[in-house]
Coordinates of C-alpha atoms in Angstrom, one line a residue:
Chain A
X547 CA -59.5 46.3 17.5
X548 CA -62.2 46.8 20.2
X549 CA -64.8 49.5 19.4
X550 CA -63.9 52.9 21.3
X551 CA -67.2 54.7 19.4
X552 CA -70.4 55.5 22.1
X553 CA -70.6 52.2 22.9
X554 CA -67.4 51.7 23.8
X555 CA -66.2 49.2 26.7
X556 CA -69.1 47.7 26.0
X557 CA -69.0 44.1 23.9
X558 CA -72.8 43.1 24.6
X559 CA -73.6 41.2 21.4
X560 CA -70.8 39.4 20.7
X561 CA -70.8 36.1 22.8
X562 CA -67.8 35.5 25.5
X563 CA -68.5 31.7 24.2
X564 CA -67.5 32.1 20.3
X565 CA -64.8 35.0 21.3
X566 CA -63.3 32.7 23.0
X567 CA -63.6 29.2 21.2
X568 CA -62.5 31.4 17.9
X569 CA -59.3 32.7 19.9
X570 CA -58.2 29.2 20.5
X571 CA -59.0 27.9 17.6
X572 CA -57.1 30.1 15.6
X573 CA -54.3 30.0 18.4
X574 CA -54.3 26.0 18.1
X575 CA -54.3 26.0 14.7
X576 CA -51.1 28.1 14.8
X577 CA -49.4 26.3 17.8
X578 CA -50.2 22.8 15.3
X579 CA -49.0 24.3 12.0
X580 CA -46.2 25.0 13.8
X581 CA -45.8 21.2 15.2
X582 CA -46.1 19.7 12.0
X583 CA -43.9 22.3 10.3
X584 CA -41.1 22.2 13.2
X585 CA -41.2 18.6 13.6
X586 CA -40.9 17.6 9.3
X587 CA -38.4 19.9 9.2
X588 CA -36.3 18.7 12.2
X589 CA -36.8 14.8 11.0
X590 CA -35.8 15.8 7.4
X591 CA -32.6 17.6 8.8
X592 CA -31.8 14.4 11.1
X593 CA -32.1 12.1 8.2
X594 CA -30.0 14.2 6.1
X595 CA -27.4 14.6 9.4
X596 CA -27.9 10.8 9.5
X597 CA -26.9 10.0 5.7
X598 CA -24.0 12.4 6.0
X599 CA -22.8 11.1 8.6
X600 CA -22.7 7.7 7.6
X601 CA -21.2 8.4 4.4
X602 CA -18.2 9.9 5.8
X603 CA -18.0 6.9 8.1
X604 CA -18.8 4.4 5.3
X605 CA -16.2 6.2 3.2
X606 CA -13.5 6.5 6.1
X607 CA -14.0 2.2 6.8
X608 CA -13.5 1.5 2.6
X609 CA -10.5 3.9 3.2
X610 CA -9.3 1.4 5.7
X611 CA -10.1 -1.8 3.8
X612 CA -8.5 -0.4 0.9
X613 CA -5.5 0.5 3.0
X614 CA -5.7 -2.9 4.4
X615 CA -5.5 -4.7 1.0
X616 CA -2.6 -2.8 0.1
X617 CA -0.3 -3.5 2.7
X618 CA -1.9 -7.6 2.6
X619 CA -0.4 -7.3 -0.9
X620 CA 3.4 -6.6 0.2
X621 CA 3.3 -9.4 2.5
X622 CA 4.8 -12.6 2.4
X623 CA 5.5 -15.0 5.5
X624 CA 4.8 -14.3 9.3
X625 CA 2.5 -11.4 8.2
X626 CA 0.3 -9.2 10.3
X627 CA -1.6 -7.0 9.0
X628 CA -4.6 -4.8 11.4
X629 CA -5.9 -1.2 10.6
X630 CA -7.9 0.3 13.1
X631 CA -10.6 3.3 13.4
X632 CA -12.0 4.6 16.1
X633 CA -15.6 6.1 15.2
X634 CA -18.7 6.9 17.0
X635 CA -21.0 4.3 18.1
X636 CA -24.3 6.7 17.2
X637 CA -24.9 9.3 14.4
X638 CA -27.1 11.8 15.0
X639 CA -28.9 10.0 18.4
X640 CA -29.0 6.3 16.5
X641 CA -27.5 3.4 16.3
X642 CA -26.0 1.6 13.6
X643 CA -24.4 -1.1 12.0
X644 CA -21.9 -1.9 9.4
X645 CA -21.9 -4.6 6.8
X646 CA -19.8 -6.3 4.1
X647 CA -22.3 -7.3 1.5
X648 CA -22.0 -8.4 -2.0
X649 CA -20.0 -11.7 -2.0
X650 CA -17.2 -11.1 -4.8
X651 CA -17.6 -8.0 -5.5
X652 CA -18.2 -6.5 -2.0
X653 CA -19.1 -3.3 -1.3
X654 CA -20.2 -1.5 2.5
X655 CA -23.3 -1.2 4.1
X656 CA -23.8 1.2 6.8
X657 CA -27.8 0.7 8.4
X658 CA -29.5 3.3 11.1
X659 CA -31.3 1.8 13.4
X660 CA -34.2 4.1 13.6
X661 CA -34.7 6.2 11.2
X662 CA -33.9 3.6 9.7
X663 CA -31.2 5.0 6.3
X664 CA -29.1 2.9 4.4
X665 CA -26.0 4.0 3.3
X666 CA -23.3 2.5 1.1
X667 CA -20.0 3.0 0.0
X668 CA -17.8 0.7 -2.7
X669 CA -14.0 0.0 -2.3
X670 CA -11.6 -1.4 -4.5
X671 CA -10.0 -4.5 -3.0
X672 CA -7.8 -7.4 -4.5
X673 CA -7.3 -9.4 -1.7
X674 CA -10.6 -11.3 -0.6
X675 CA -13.0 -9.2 2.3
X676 CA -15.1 -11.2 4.5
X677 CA -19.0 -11.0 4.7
X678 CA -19.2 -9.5 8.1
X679 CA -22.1 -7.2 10.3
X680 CA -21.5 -6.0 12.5
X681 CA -23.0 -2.6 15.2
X682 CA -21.2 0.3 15.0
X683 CA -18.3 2.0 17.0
X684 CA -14.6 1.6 16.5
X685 CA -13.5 -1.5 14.1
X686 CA -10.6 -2.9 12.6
X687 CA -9.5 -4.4 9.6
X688 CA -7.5 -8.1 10.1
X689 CA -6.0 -9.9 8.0
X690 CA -6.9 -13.0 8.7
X691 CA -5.3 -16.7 8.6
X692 CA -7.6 -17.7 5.7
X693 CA -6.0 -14.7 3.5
X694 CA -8.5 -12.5 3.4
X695 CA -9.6 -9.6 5.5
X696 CA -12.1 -8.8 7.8
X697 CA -13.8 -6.0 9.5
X698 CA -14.3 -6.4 13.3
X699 CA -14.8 -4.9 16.4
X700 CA -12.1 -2.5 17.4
X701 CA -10.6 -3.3 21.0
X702 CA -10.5 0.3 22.1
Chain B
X905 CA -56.2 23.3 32.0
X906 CA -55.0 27.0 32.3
X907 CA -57.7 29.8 32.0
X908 CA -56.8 31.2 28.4
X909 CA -58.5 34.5 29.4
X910 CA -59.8 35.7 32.2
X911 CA -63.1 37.0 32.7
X912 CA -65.2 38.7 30.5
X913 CA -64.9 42.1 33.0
X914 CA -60.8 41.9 32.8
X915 CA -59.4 42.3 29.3
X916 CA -56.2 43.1 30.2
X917 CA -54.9 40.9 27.8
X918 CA -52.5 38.2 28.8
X919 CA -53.5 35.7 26.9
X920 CA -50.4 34.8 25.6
X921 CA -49.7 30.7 27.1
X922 CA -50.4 29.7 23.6
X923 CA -48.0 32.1 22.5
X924 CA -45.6 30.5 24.9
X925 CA -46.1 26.9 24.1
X926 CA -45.4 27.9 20.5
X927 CA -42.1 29.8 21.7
X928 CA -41.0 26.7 23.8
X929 CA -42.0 24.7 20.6
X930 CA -39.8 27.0 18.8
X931 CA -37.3 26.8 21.4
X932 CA -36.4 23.0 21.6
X933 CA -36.4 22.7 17.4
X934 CA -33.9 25.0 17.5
X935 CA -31.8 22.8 20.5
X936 CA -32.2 20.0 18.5
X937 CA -30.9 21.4 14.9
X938 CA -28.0 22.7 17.2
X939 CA -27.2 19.4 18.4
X940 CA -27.9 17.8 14.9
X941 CA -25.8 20.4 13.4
X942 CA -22.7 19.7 16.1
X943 CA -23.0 16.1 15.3
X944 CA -22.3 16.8 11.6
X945 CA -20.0 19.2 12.1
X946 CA -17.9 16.4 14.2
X947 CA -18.5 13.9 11.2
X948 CA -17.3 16.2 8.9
X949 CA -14.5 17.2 10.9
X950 CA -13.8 13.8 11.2
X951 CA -14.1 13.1 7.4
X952 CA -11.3 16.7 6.4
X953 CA -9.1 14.8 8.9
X954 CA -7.3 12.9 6.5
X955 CA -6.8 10.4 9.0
X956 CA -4.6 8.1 7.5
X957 CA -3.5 4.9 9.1
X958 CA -0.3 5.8 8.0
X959 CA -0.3 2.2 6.6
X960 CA 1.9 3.7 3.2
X961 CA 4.3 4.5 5.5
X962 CA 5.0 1.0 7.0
X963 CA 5.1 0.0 3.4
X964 CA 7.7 2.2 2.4
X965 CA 9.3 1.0 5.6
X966 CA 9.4 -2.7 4.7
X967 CA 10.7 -1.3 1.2
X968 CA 13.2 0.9 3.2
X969 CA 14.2 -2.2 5.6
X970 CA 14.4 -4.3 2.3
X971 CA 16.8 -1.6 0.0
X972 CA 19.1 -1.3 3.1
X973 CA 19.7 -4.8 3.9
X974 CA 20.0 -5.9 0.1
X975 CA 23.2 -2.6 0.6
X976 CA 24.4 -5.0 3.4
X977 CA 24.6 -8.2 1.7
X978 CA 26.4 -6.4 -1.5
X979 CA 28.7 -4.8 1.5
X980 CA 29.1 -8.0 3.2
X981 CA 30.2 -10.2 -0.3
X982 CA 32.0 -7.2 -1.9
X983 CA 34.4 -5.9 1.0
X984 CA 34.7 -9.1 3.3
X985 CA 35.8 -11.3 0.7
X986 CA 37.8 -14.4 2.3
X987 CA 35.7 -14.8 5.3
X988 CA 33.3 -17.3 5.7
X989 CA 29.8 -18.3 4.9
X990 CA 29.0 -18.2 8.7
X991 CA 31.3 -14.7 9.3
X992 CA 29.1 -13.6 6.7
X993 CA 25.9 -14.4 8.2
X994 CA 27.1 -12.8 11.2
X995 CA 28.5 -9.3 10.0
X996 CA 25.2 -9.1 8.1
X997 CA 23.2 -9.8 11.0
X998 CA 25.7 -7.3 12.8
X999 CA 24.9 -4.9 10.3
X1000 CA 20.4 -5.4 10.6
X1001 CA 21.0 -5.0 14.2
X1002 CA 22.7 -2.0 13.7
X1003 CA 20.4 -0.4 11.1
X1004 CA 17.5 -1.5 13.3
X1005 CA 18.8 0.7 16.4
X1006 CA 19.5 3.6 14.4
X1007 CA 15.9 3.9 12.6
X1008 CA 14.1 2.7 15.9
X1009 CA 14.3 5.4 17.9
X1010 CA 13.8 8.1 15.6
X1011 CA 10.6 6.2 14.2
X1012 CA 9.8 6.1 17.8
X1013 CA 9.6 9.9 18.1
X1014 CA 6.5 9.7 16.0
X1015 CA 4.3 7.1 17.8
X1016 CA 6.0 4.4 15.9
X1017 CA 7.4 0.7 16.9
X1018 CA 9.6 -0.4 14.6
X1019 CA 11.9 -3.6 14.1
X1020 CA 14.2 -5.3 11.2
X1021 CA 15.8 -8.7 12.4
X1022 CA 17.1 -11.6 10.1
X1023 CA 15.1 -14.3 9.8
X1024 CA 17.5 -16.6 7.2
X1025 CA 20.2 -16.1 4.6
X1026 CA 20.8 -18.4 1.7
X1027 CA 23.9 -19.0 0.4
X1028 CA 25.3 -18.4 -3.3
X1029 CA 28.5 -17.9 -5.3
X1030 CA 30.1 -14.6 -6.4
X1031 CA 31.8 -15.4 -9.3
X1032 CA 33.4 -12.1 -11.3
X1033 CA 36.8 -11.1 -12.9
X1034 CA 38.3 -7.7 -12.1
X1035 CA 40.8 -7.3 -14.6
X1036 CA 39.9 -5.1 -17.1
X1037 CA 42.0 -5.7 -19.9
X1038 CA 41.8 -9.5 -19.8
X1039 CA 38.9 -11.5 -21.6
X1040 CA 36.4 -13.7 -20.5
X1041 CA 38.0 -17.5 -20.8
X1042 CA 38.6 -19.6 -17.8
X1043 CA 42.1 -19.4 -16.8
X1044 CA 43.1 -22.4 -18.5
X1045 CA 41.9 -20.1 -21.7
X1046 CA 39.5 -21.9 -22.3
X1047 CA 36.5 -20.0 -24.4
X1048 CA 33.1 -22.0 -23.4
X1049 CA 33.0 -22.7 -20.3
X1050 CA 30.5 -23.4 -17.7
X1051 CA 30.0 -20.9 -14.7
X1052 CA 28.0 -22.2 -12.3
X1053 CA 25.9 -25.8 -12.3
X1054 CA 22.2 -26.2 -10.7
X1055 CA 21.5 -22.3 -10.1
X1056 CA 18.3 -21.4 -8.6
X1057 CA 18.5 -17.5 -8.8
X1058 CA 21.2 -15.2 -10.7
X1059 CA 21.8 -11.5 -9.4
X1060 CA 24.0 -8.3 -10.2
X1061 CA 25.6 -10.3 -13.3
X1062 CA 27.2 -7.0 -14.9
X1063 CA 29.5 -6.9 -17.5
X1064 CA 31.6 -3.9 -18.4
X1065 CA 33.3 -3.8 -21.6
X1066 CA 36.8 -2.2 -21.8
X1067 CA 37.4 -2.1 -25.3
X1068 CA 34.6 -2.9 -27.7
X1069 CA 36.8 -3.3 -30.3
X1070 CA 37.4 -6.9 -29.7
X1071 CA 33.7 -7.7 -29.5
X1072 CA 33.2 -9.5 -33.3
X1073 CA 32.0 -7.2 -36.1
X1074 CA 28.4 -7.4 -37.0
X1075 CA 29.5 -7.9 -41.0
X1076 CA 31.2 -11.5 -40.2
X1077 CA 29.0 -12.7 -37.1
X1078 CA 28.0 -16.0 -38.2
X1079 CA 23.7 -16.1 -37.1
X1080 CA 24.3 -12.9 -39.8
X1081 CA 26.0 -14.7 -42.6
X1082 CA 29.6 -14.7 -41.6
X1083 CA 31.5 -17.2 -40.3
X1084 CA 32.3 -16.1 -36.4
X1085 CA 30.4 -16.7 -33.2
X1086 CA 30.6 -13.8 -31.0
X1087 CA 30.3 -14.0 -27.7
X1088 CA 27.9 -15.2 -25.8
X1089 CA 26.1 -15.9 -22.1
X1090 CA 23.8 -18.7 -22.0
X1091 CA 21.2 -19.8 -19.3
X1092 CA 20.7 -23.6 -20.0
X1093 CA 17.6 -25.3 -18.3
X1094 CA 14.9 -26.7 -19.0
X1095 CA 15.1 -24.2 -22.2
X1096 CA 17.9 -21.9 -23.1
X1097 CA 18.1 -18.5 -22.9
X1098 CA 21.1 -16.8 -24.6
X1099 CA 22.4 -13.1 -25.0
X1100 CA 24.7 -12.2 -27.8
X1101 CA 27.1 -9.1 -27.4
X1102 CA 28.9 -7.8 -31.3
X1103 CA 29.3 -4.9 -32.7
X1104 CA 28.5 -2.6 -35.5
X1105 CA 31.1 -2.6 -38.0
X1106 CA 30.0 1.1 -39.2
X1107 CA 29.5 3.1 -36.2
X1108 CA 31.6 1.3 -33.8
X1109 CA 28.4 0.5 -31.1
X1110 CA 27.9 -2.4 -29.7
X1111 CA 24.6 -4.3 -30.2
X1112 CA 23.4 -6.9 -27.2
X1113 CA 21.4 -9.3 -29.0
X1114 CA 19.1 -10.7 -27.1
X1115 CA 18.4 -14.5 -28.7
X1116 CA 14.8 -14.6 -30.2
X1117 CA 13.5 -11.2 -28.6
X1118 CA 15.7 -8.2 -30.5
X1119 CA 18.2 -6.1 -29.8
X1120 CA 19.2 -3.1 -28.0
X1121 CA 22.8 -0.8 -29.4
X1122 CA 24.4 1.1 -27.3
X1123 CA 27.9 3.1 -27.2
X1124 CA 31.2 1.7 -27.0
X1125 CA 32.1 0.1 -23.9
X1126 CA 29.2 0.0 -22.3
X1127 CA 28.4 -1.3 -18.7
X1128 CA 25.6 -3.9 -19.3
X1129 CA 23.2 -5.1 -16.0
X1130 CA 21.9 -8.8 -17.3
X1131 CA 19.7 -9.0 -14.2
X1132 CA 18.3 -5.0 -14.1
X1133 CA 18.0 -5.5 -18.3
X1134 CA 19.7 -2.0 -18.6
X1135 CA 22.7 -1.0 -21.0
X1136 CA 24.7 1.9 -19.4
X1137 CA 21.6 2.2 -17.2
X1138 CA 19.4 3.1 -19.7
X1139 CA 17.1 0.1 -19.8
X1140 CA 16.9 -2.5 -23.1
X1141 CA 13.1 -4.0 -23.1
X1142 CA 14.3 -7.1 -24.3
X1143 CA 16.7 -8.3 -22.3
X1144 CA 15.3 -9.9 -19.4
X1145 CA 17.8 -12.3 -18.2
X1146 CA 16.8 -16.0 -18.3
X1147 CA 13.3 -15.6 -19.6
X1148 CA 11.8 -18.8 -20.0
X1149 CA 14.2 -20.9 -18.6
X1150 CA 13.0 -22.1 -15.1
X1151 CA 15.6 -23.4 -12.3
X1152 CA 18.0 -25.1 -11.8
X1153 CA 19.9 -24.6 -15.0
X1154 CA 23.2 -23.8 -15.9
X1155 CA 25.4 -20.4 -17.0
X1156 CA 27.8 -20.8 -20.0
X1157 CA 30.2 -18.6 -21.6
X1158 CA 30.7 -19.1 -25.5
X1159 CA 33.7 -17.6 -27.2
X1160 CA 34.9 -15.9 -24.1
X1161 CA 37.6 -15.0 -25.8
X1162 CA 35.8 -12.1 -28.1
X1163 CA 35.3 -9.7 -25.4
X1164 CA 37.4 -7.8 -23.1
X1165 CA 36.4 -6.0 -19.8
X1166 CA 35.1 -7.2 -16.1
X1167 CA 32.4 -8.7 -15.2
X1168 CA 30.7 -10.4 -11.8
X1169 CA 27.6 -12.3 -10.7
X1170 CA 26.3 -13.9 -7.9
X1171 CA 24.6 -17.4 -8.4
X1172 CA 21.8 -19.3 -5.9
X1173 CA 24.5 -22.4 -6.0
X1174 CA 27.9 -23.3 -4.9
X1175 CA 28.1 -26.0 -7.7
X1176 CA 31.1 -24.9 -9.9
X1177 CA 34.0 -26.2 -11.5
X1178 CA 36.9 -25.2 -9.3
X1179 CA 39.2 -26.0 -12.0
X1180 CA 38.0 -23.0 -13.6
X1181 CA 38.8 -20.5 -11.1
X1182 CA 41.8 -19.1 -9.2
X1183 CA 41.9 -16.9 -5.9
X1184 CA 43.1 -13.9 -7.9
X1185 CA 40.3 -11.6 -8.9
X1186 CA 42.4 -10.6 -12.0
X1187 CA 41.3 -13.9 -13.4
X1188 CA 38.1 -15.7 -12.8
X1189 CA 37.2 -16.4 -9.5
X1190 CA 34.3 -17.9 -7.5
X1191 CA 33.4 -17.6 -3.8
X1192 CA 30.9 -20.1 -2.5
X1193 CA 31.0 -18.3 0.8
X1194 CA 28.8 -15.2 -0.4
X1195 CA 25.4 -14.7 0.9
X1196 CA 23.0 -14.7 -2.1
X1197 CA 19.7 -13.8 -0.4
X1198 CA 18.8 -12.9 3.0
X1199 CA 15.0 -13.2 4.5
X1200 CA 14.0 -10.2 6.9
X1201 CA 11.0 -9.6 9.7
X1202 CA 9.8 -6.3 9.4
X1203 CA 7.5 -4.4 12.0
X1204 CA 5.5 -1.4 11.5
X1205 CA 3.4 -0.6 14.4
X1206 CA 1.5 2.5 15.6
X1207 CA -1.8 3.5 17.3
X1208 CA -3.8 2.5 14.1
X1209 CA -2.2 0.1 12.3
X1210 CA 0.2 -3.3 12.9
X1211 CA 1.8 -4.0 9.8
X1212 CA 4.6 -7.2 10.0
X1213 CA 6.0 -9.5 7.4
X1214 CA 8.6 -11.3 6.3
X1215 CA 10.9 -9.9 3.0
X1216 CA 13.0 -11.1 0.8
X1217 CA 15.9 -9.2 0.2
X1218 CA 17.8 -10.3 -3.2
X1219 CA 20.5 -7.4 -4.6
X1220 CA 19.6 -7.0 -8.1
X1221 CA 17.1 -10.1 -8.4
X1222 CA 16.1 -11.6 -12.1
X1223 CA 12.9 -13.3 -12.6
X1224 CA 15.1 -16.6 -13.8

């Protein structure tokens, strides 16, 4: 608060030069805690939006192989079997794809592009699953010649 | 870069574009958690959906498709006896047709395509005996006899027992210590297989013995399913008709003469004895025009999902 006593209106002795480099300062240092502050908390909540999001779509794509599987088991001759899922082709701004890992005992992988988050998610499966990646968006499950399904990309 | 205050001699005080920078600052953070928030929102949404790809359904279906056209075949060899093989094949595939069109368009109503069509039918022998106070010898009387030669699959072989009293009493059977056989069916392949019917001298049941893997009892006259394994459709764990016998092989009757009721099958084989047989169905009788098994195509198809196969449609199939 400015001094109103029988000097006042008058600021000789205190220097224009360190009022105002001390103004800024403090001002800058404000404007940047509030960068850094803004900007981890934003990145934390997009990498938590990101790993939510892919574990619902991880889950919803076992859902489908495991579906899949199921009806592959009632089948005998002339079969078909396809199960498709349309999903989003970003979460949360990013890219991503979607993998079959783990050779006989496979289980999903679901991988952001940038940041990058892995995600997976395990389904139970009698009838063989190919080792597939591929980017995400809508996918299908085939059962394919070989007896043994894949995931692929959707056609809508 | 913008003046942050004005001269020394005007302190009117707007120095507030710091201030504003941190309120635009402030401003897009909060855009973005709103769009980062929408996003998971929608991915939520998505995973409450319960999105099904209704692929239990077109199971159900095929087993729906399957139930119905194993009711046609019974229909078609229970209440068109006479006809032939081929009339047969062509009332059942008649009767797909018709079962098709009427699930179709009601399936449709929901998103669905649907469609049932015959694919093949194989051909078998329904051999039975519909009178119920006669026994179970050949109509030349004779009490072992031989049903059906070179089976490859046995179905719906019931027997119902009209009076259990002239099943042979468990005190005198002769595997027990007595001196009589009672009657028996027997599976003959590459092993036997054999089920022994008596009955309790005390309390009057009737005990199906199943050779080598127990018994089950049951009440007097009771309606036994060889194929389902159930007595009076209660089922009897043991009885699982031709276990261990693989196909072809052959079904006998021993001491047919020790039981008294009706009884019909339907054999994978049209290799019989005629001699053993007449066209009345108040004696033994065998038609080699019955349909035994039928194969079906079955489509379930919707937005999400194509689900086809073939199916095997067998009334009352064994494992045999």
């Amino acid at each position: 608060m400015r001094d109103t006593g029988r000097f006042g209106g008058d600021d000789r002795g205190v220097s224009v030069t360190v009022s105002y480099i001390l103004g800024l300062s403090i001002a800058f240092l404000l404007v940047i805690g509030l960068f850094i502050t803004a900007g981890d908390f934003v990145t934390d909540q997009r990498e938590t939006s990101i790993r939510t999001e892919m574990e619902v779509l991880g889950d919803q794509i076992a859902n489908d192989i495991t579906l899949a599987d199921r009806m592959a088991r009632t089948t005998t001759d002339n079969e078909t079997v396809v199960v498709r899922r349309s999903l989003p082709s970003r979460v949360s701004g990013t890219t991503y794809t979607i993998a079959v890992e783990g050779g006989d005992d496979p289980y999903l992988v679901l991988t952001s592009r940038d940041p990058e988050i892995e995600v997976r998610a395990a389904f139970a499966n009698q009838t063989d699953v190919e080792m597939t990646r591929l980017s995400g968006g809508s996918i299908q499950v085939n059962y394919t010649d070989s007896g043994a399904l894949e995931v692929q990309r959707g056609d809508r | 870069m913008a003046n942050l205050s004005r001269p020394r001699f005007d302190r009117s005080d707007d120095r507030a574009q710091i201030m504003l920078v941190a309120g635009f600052v402030l401003a897009v953070t909060f855009i973005a958690l709103a769009v980062m928030l929408n996003s998971v929102i929608y991915t939520e949404n998505l995973a409450t959906r319960g999105e099904d790809a209704h692929g239990s359904e077109a199971i159900a279906y095929r087993a729906d498709a399957v139930a119905g056209t194993e009711q046609l075949i019974e229909h078609v060899n229970e209440n068109q006896t006479g006809e032939s093989f081929d009339n047969h094949v062509a009332n059942l595939t008649n009767s797909i047709d018709s079962m098709d069109n009427g699930s179709a368009p009601i399936l449709a109503t929901g998103g669905t395509r649907t469609r049932i069509s015959l694919m093949s039918v194989r051909r078998g022998t329904h051999i039975g005996q519909f009178n119920a106070s006669r026994n179970f010898t050949d109509i030349d009387a004779d009490r072992n006899w031989v049903l059906a030669n070179s089976i490859e699959g046995t179905r719906a072989f019931r027997i119902n027992i009209t009076d259990s009293t002239e099943l042979v009493d468990d005190d005198v059977v002769s595997f027990l210590g007595g001196s009589i056989d009672p009657f028996t069916v027997r599976a003959v392949g590459s092993s036997d297989w054999a089920v022994r019917i008596y009955e309790d001298d005390t309390t009057a049941d009737v005990i199906v013995d199943i050779e080598g893997a127990g018994e089950c009892v049951a009440d007097p006259d009771p309606e036994i399913d060889l194929t389902a394994g159930t007595i009076d459709g209660e089922p009897c764990g043991p009885l699982a008709f031709g276990s261990g016998v693989s196909a072809p092989y052959a079904l006998n009757y021993e001491h047919a003469d020790k039981i008294q009721g009706n009884f019909s099958v339907v054999v994978e084989t049209t290799s019989f004895d005629g001699g053993n047989y007449d066209a009345d169905e108040d004696t033994p009788f065998a038609d080699d025009e019955a349909i035994y098994a039928a194969t079906i195509h079955v489509l379930h198809e919707s937005a999400d999902h194509i689900y086809a196969t073939d199916a095997r449609a067998i009334p009352g199939e064994n494992d045999a």
